[in-house]
Amino acid sequence: MGERRSTVERLAPTGVRRMELEEALELRTNWRHACHALLYAPDPGLLFRRIPLRYAVLMQMRFDGRLGFPGGFVNFPDSSLEDGLNRELSEELGQAVAAFRVERADYRSSYASAESSGPRVVAHFYAKRLTLEQLTAVERGAPLAQDHGLEVLGLVRVPLYTLQDGVSGLPAFLENTFIGTAREQLLEALQELGLLESGSVIRP
Ligand code: GTP
Ligand code: MN
Ligand code: MN
Ligand code: MN
Ligand code: MN
Ligand code: MN
């Protein structure tokens, strides 16, 4: 656990620090809090009838051309992190998110970024396990969401497999450009939730 965390810390962009939730919640004056969520579900599907998908994991293409997770700025401490997160999820993903609620139990990590110029943001990350039916309902409803075509250009599923060439699949996906620490959050969740094939290695 300690070793894995230090790997992620080394991955994080400069000016970014991972911290415990308790410490992160002390950041008040001049800090904005944001919350994002990885939604996933077990998926028995087979690509080309032979490659197990294992799980469906959602990310989104953002207005700025970068990949990230649904979620956004929350009004902490006036309201709870989770109230803000669930509001952002309904703005960005639409009505299907009313079927579940992301809770404190789904919390995974916090990253604070304070570059000398620019706003001070602490990004809290959650991962929520859904049924495949719930996740598919989110995908179907997303084009009807308030922010669709504006802040959110579309949902994407993350390929968790690596094909024979050793590049196609997850390694190629990770070559995309990600917002903030979204790439670190993704890798961390895939590893810690056991969403990858046993024995598969991801090179940061
Ligand atoms: P507005 O409604 O336009 O304010 O956007 P929003 O509330 O949806 O905010 P957004 O999701 O863009 O994220 C708020 C902050 O978190 C920004 O500083 C982003 O750079 C950052 N951010 C966005 N997505 C992610 C993500 O998936 N992971 C991390 N770590 N940070 C993110
Ligand atoms: Mn085809
Ligand atoms: Mn938003
Ligand atoms: Mn957002
Ligand atoms: Mn917002
Ligand atoms: Mn908005």
mmCIF file of C-alpha atoms and ligand atoms in Angstrom:
data_model
loop_
_atom_site.group_PDB
_atom_site.id
_atom_site.type_symbol
_atom_site.label_atom_id
_atom_site.label_comp_id
_atom_site.label_asym_id
_atom_site.label_seq_id
_atom_site.Cartn_x
_atom_site.Cartn_y
_atom_site.Cartn_z
ATOM 1 C CA MET A 1 0.000 0.000 0.000
ATOM 2 C CA GLY A 2 2.698 2.473 1.038
ATOM 3 C CA GLU A 3 4.783 1.490 -1.950
ATOM 4 C CA ARG A 4 1.885 1.814 -4.357
ATOM 5 C CA ARG A 5 1.070 5.273 -3.063
ATOM 6 C CA SER A 6 4.612 6.474 -3.559
ATOM 7 C CA THR A 7 4.500 5.217 -7.148
ATOM 8 C CA VAL A 8 1.413 7.343 -7.746
ATOM 9 C CA GLU A 9 3.043 10.313 -6.052
ATOM 10 C CA ARG A 10 5.972 10.067 -8.416
ATOM 11 C CA LEU A 11 3.541 9.985 -11.329
ATOM 12 C CA ALA A 12 1.648 13.085 -10.337
ATOM 13 C CA PRO A 13 2.461 16.315 -12.146
ATOM 14 C CA THR A 14 4.717 18.769 -10.335
ATOM 15 C CA GLY A 15 2.988 21.088 -7.900
ATOM 16 C CA VAL A 16 0.524 18.328 -7.028
ATOM 17 C CA ARG A 17 0.452 16.548 -3.708
ATOM 18 C CA ARG A 18 -1.608 13.606 -2.569
ATOM 19 C CA MET A 19 -3.008 13.999 0.930
ATOM 20 C CA GLU A 20 -5.371 12.357 3.377
ATOM 21 C CA LEU A 21 -9.003 13.529 3.293
ATOM 22 C CA GLU A 22 -8.767 14.940 6.802
ATOM 23 C CA GLU A 23 -5.903 17.227 5.799
ATOM 24 C CA ALA A 24 -7.568 18.138 2.489
ATOM 25 C CA LEU A 25 -10.744 19.248 4.262
ATOM 26 C CA GLU A 26 -8.701 21.814 6.199
ATOM 27 C CA LEU A 27 -7.948 23.651 2.945
ATOM 28 C CA ARG A 28 -10.472 26.478 3.097
ATOM 29 C CA THR A 29 -9.385 30.042 2.359
ATOM 30 C CA ASN A 30 -8.354 30.464 -1.295
ATOM 31 C CA TRP A 31 -8.976 26.789 -2.119
ATOM 32 C CA ARG A 32 -11.669 25.343 -4.365
ATOM 33 C CA HIS A 33 -12.765 21.749 -3.933
ATOM 34 C CA ALA A 34 -13.686 19.515 -6.865
ATOM 35 C CA CYS A 35 -15.031 15.953 -6.835
ATOM 36 C CA HIS A 36 -14.973 13.453 -9.690
ATOM 37 C CA ALA A 37 -16.125 9.843 -9.916
ATOM 38 C CA LEU A 38 -15.133 6.721 -11.782
ATOM 39 C CA LEU A 39 -18.278 4.694 -12.487
ATOM 40 C CA TYR A 40 -17.719 1.015 -13.240
ATOM 41 C CA ALA A 41 -19.615 -2.243 -13.550
ATOM 42 C CA PRO A 42 -18.722 -5.883 -14.100
ATOM 43 C CA ASP A 43 -19.065 -6.650 -17.812
ATOM 44 C CA PRO A 44 -19.155 -10.264 -19.036
ATOM 45 C CA GLY A 45 -18.734 -9.175 -22.675
ATOM 46 C CA LEU A 46 -16.061 -10.479 -25.039
ATOM 47 C CA LEU A 47 -14.279 -8.349 -27.637
ATOM 48 C CA PHE A 48 -13.980 -10.259 -30.935
ATOM 49 C CA ARG A 49 -15.735 -13.112 -29.048
ATOM 50 C CA ARG A 50 -12.571 -13.983 -27.161
ATOM 51 C CA ILE A 51 -11.064 -11.080 -25.204
ATOM 52 C CA PRO A 52 -12.797 -10.603 -21.845
ATOM 53 C CA LEU A 53 -13.828 -7.003 -21.186
ATOM 54 C CA ARG A 54 -14.117 -7.773 -17.425
ATOM 55 C CA TYR A 55 -15.434 -4.342 -16.447
ATOM 56 C CA ALA A 56 -17.000 -1.320 -18.083
ATOM 57 C CA VAL A 57 -15.245 1.828 -16.803
ATOM 58 C CA LEU A 58 -16.457 5.310 -17.782
ATOM 59 C CA MET A 59 -14.508 8.456 -18.534
ATOM 60 C CA GLN A 60 -15.499 11.489 -20.578
ATOM 61 C CA MET A 61 -14.105 13.650 -23.336
ATOM 62 C CA ARG A 62 -14.168 17.185 -21.969
ATOM 63 C CA PHE A 63 -14.786 20.487 -23.730
ATOM 64 C CA ASP A 64 -11.022 21.154 -23.594
ATOM 65 C CA GLY A 65 -10.144 18.009 -25.544
ATOM 66 C CA ARG A 66 -8.822 16.165 -22.492
ATOM 67 C CA LEU A 67 -10.092 13.008 -20.878
ATOM 68 C CA GLY A 68 -11.374 13.194 -17.327
ATOM 69 C CA PHE A 69 -14.013 11.860 -14.989
ATOM 70 C CA PRO A 70 -17.527 13.226 -14.581
ATOM 71 C CA GLY A 71 -17.857 15.620 -11.650
ATOM 72 C CA GLY A 72 -16.775 19.175 -10.954
ATOM 73 C CA PHE A 73 -16.450 21.997 -8.507
ATOM 74 C CA VAL A 74 -18.392 21.622 -5.286
ATOM 75 C CA ASN A 75 -19.481 24.235 -2.825
ATOM 76 C CA PHE A 76 -17.535 22.914 0.166
ATOM 77 C CA PRO A 77 -17.875 23.645 3.078
ATOM 78 C CA ASP A 78 -21.334 25.166 2.523
ATOM 79 C CA SER A 79 -22.540 21.795 1.328
ATOM 80 C CA SER A 80 -20.993 18.337 1.522
ATOM 81 C CA LEU A 81 -18.515 17.003 -1.027
ATOM 82 C CA GLU A 82 -20.937 14.248 -1.953
ATOM 83 C CA ASP A 83 -23.952 16.561 -2.409
ATOM 84 C CA GLY A 84 -21.880 18.627 -4.821
ATOM 85 C CA LEU A 85 -20.541 15.569 -6.619
ATOM 86 C CA ASN A 86 -23.986 14.055 -7.125
ATOM 87 C CA ARG A 87 -25.271 17.405 -8.440
ATOM 88 C CA GLU A 88 -22.388 17.604 -10.948
ATOM 89 C CA LEU A 89 -23.030 14.009 -12.009
ATOM 90 C CA SER A 90 -26.656 14.794 -12.790
ATOM 91 C CA GLU A 91 -25.654 17.951 -14.770
ATOM 92 C CA GLU A 92 -23.041 16.070 -16.778
ATOM 93 C CA LEU A 93 -24.613 12.604 -17.074
ATOM 94 C CA GLY A 94 -28.343 13.215 -16.817
ATOM 95 C CA GLN A 95 -31.242 11.519 -15.126
ATOM 96 C CA ALA A 96 -29.940 7.957 -14.914
ATOM 97 C CA VAL A 97 -27.671 8.947 -12.017
ATOM 98 C CA ALA A 98 -30.775 9.354 -9.847
ATOM 99 C CA ALA A 99 -30.778 5.521 -9.564
ATOM 100 C CA PHE A 100 -27.738 5.611 -7.245
ATOM 101 C CA ARG A 101 -25.768 7.987 -5.047
ATOM 102 C CA VAL A 102 -22.010 8.325 -4.717
ATOM 103 C CA GLU A 103 -21.258 8.287 -0.993
ATOM 104 C CA ARG A 104 -18.320 8.910 1.331
ATOM 105 C CA ALA A 105 -17.772 5.134 1.346
ATOM 106 C CA ASP A 106 -16.839 5.426 -2.353
ATOM 107 C CA TYR A 107 -14.113 8.020 -1.638
ATOM 108 C CA ARG A 108 -10.597 7.062 -2.774
ATOM 109 C CA SER A 109 -8.108 9.949 -2.758
ATOM 110 C CA SER A 110 -7.408 13.688 -2.721
ATOM 111 C CA TYR A 111 -4.823 15.662 -4.710
ATOM 112 C CA ALA A 112 -4.062 19.296 -3.980
ATOM 113 C CA SER A 113 -2.489 21.402 -6.697
ATOM 114 C CA ALA A 114 -1.081 24.806 -5.978
ATOM 115 C CA GLU A 115 0.955 26.187 -8.814
ATOM 116 C CA SER A 116 2.233 29.693 -8.169
ATOM 117 C CA SER A 117 -0.011 31.048 -10.906
ATOM 118 C CA GLY A 118 -3.536 29.754 -11.277
ATOM 119 C CA PRO A 119 -6.226 28.655 -8.870
ATOM 120 C CA ARG A 120 -5.662 26.354 -5.921
ATOM 121 C CA VAL A 121 -7.772 23.278 -6.414
ATOM 122 C CA VAL A 122 -8.078 20.155 -4.327
ATOM 123 C CA ALA A 123 -9.507 17.263 -6.352
ATOM 124 C CA HIS A 124 -11.284 14.484 -4.496
ATOM 125 C CA PHE A 125 -11.812 11.186 -6.263
ATOM 126 C CA TYR A 126 -14.489 8.528 -5.861
ATOM 127 C CA ALA A 127 -15.168 5.160 -7.508
ATOM 128 C CA LYS A 128 -18.690 3.729 -7.607
ATOM 129 C CA ARG A 129 -19.571 0.178 -8.542
ATOM 130 C CA LEU A 130 -22.811 -0.087 -10.515
ATOM 131 C CA THR A 131 -24.640 -2.890 -12.234
ATOM 132 C CA LEU A 132 -24.059 -3.073 -15.976
ATOM 133 C CA GLU A 133 -27.732 -2.121 -16.434
ATOM 134 C CA GLN A 134 -27.233 1.058 -14.377
ATOM 135 C CA LEU A 135 -24.062 1.960 -16.254
ATOM 136 C CA THR A 136 -25.661 1.350 -19.629
ATOM 137 C CA ALA A 137 -28.589 3.553 -18.586
ATOM 138 C CA VAL A 138 -26.097 6.345 -17.785
ATOM 139 C CA GLU A 139 -24.548 5.980 -21.248
ATOM 140 C CA ARG A 140 -27.913 6.005 -22.976
ATOM 141 C CA GLY A 141 -29.141 9.055 -21.068
ATOM 142 C CA ALA A 142 -25.919 11.083 -21.282
ATOM 143 C CA PRO A 143 -26.713 12.776 -24.624
ATOM 144 C CA LEU A 144 -29.813 14.263 -22.941
ATOM 145 C CA ALA A 145 -27.847 15.726 -20.013
ATOM 146 C CA GLN A 146 -27.762 19.479 -19.484
ATOM 147 C CA ASP A 147 -24.006 19.744 -20.165
ATOM 148 C CA HIS A 148 -23.888 17.385 -23.152
ATOM 149 C CA GLY A 149 -22.228 19.045 -26.140
ATOM 150 C CA LEU A 150 -21.029 21.857 -23.886
ATOM 151 C CA GLU A 151 -18.726 20.870 -21.005
ATOM 152 C CA VAL A 152 -19.028 17.201 -21.910
ATOM 153 C CA LEU A 153 -18.442 15.995 -25.468
ATOM 154 C CA GLY A 154 -19.164 12.346 -24.784
ATOM 155 C CA LEU A 155 -18.611 9.355 -22.546
ATOM 156 C CA VAL A 156 -16.002 6.748 -23.353
ATOM 157 C CA ARG A 157 -15.306 3.296 -21.974
ATOM 158 C CA VAL A 158 -11.744 2.561 -20.951
ATOM 159 C CA PRO A 159 -10.218 -0.526 -22.632
ATOM 160 C CA LEU A 160 -8.772 -2.634 -19.807
ATOM 161 C CA TYR A 161 -7.117 -5.292 -21.982
ATOM 162 C CA THR A 162 -3.844 -5.215 -23.864
ATOM 163 C CA LEU A 163 -3.792 -6.849 -27.290
ATOM 164 C CA GLN A 164 -1.044 -9.036 -28.754
ATOM 165 C CA ASP A 165 1.050 -6.114 -29.988
ATOM 166 C CA GLY A 166 1.506 -5.008 -26.375
ATOM 167 C CA VAL A 167 0.266 -1.490 -27.155
ATOM 168 C CA SER A 168 -3.321 -1.622 -28.389
ATOM 169 C CA GLY A 169 -5.885 -1.338 -25.625
ATOM 170 C CA LEU A 170 -5.034 0.201 -22.263
ATOM 171 C CA PRO A 171 -1.451 1.265 -23.108
ATOM 172 C CA ALA A 172 -2.645 3.218 -26.167
ATOM 173 C CA PHE A 173 -5.552 4.704 -24.184
ATOM 174 C CA LEU A 174 -3.098 5.988 -21.568
ATOM 175 C CA GLU A 175 -1.256 7.931 -24.308
ATOM 176 C CA ASN A 176 -4.214 10.320 -24.495
ATOM 177 C CA THR A 177 -4.076 13.674 -22.737
ATOM 178 C CA PHE A 178 -5.777 13.748 -19.349
ATOM 179 C CA ILE A 179 -6.962 16.665 -17.215
ATOM 180 C CA GLY A 180 -5.221 17.279 -13.885
ATOM 181 C CA THR A 181 -4.497 14.041 -12.063
ATOM 182 C CA ALA A 182 -7.193 12.035 -13.881
ATOM 183 C CA ARG A 183 -4.619 9.621 -15.327
ATOM 184 C CA GLU A 184 -3.171 8.908 -11.886
ATOM 185 C CA GLN A 185 -6.687 8.515 -10.473
ATOM 186 C CA LEU A 186 -7.547 6.029 -13.226
ATOM 187 C CA LEU A 187 -4.413 3.909 -12.741
ATOM 188 C CA GLU A 188 -4.772 3.942 -8.991
ATOM 189 C CA ALA A 189 -8.402 2.809 -9.133
ATOM 190 C CA LEU A 190 -7.731 0.085 -11.714
ATOM 191 C CA GLN A 191 -4.948 -1.325 -9.560
ATOM 192 C CA GLU A 192 -6.568 -0.973 -6.158
ATOM 193 C CA LEU A 193 -10.028 -2.190 -7.205
ATOM 194 C CA GLY A 194 -8.491 -5.163 -9.025
ATOM 195 C CA LEU A 195 -10.055 -4.263 -12.374
ATOM 196 C CA LEU A 196 -7.097 -5.472 -14.459
ATOM 197 C CA GLU A 197 -6.263 -9.049 -15.397
ATOM 198 C CA SER A 198 -4.096 -10.607 -12.737
ATOM 199 C CA GLY A 199 -0.479 -10.414 -13.836
ATOM 200 C CA SER A 200 -1.028 -7.508 -16.214
ATOM 201 C CA VAL A 201 1.469 -4.737 -15.733
ATOM 202 C CA ILE A 202 0.904 -1.081 -16.435
ATOM 203 C CA ARG A 203 3.944 1.027 -17.061
ATOM 204 C CA PRO A 204 3.361 4.532 -15.718
HETATM 205 P P1 GTP B 1 -17.802 24.324 -14.451
HETATM 206 O O1 GTP B 1 -19.201 23.943 -14.156
HETATM 207 O O2 GTP B 1 -17.584 24.863 -15.830
HETATM 208 O O3 GTP B 1 -17.176 25.142 -13.389
HETATM 209 O O4 GTP B 1 -16.968 22.946 -14.489
HETATM 210 P P2 GTP B 1 -17.048 21.770 -13.438
HETATM 211 O O5 GTP B 1 -17.637 22.262 -12.182
HETATM 212 O O6 GTP B 1 -17.656 20.591 -14.082
HETATM 213 O O7 GTP B 1 -15.477 21.535 -13.197
HETATM 214 P P3 GTP B 1 -14.481 20.473 -13.844
HETATM 215 O O8 GTP B 1 -15.087 19.126 -13.896
HETATM 216 O O9 GTP B 1 -13.899 21.013 -15.071
HETATM 217 O O10 GTP B 1 -13.316 20.353 -12.766
HETATM 218 C C1 GTP B 1 -13.012 21.278 -11.791
HETATM 219 C C2 GTP B 1 -11.511 21.241 -11.562
HETATM 220 O O11 GTP B 1 -11.036 19.921 -11.458
HETATM 221 C C3 GTP B 1 -10.703 21.877 -12.671
HETATM 222 O O12 GTP B 1 -9.585 22.500 -12.027
HETATM 223 C C4 GTP B 1 -10.222 20.730 -13.502
HETATM 224 O O13 GTP B 1 -8.958 21.031 -14.024
HETATM 225 C C5 GTP B 1 -10.133 19.601 -12.513
HETATM 226 N N1 GTP B 1 -10.591 18.312 -13.076
HETATM 227 C C6 GTP B 1 -11.544 18.106 -13.995
HETATM 228 N N2 GTP B 1 -11.728 16.795 -14.226
HETATM 229 C C7 GTP B 1 -10.859 16.151 -13.430
HETATM 230 C C8 GTP B 1 -10.557 14.782 -13.204
HETATM 231 O O14 GTP B 1 -11.125 13.853 -13.790
HETATM 232 N N3 GTP B 1 -9.600 14.519 -12.298
HETATM 233 C C9 GTP B 1 -8.943 15.503 -11.639
HETATM 234 N N4 GTP B 1 -8.010 15.147 -10.762
HETATM 235 N N5 GTP B 1 -9.187 16.798 -11.810
HETATM 236 C C10 GTP B 1 -10.132 17.122 -12.691
HETATM 237 MN MN MN B 2 -16.390 -4.552 -36.429
HETATM 238 MN MN MN B 3 -19.779 20.378 -14.506
HETATM 239 MN MN MN B 4 -16.969 18.643 -14.768
HETATM 240 MN MN MN B 5 -19.717 23.121 -12.120
HETATM 241 MN MN MN B 6 -20.968 23.854 -15.220
#
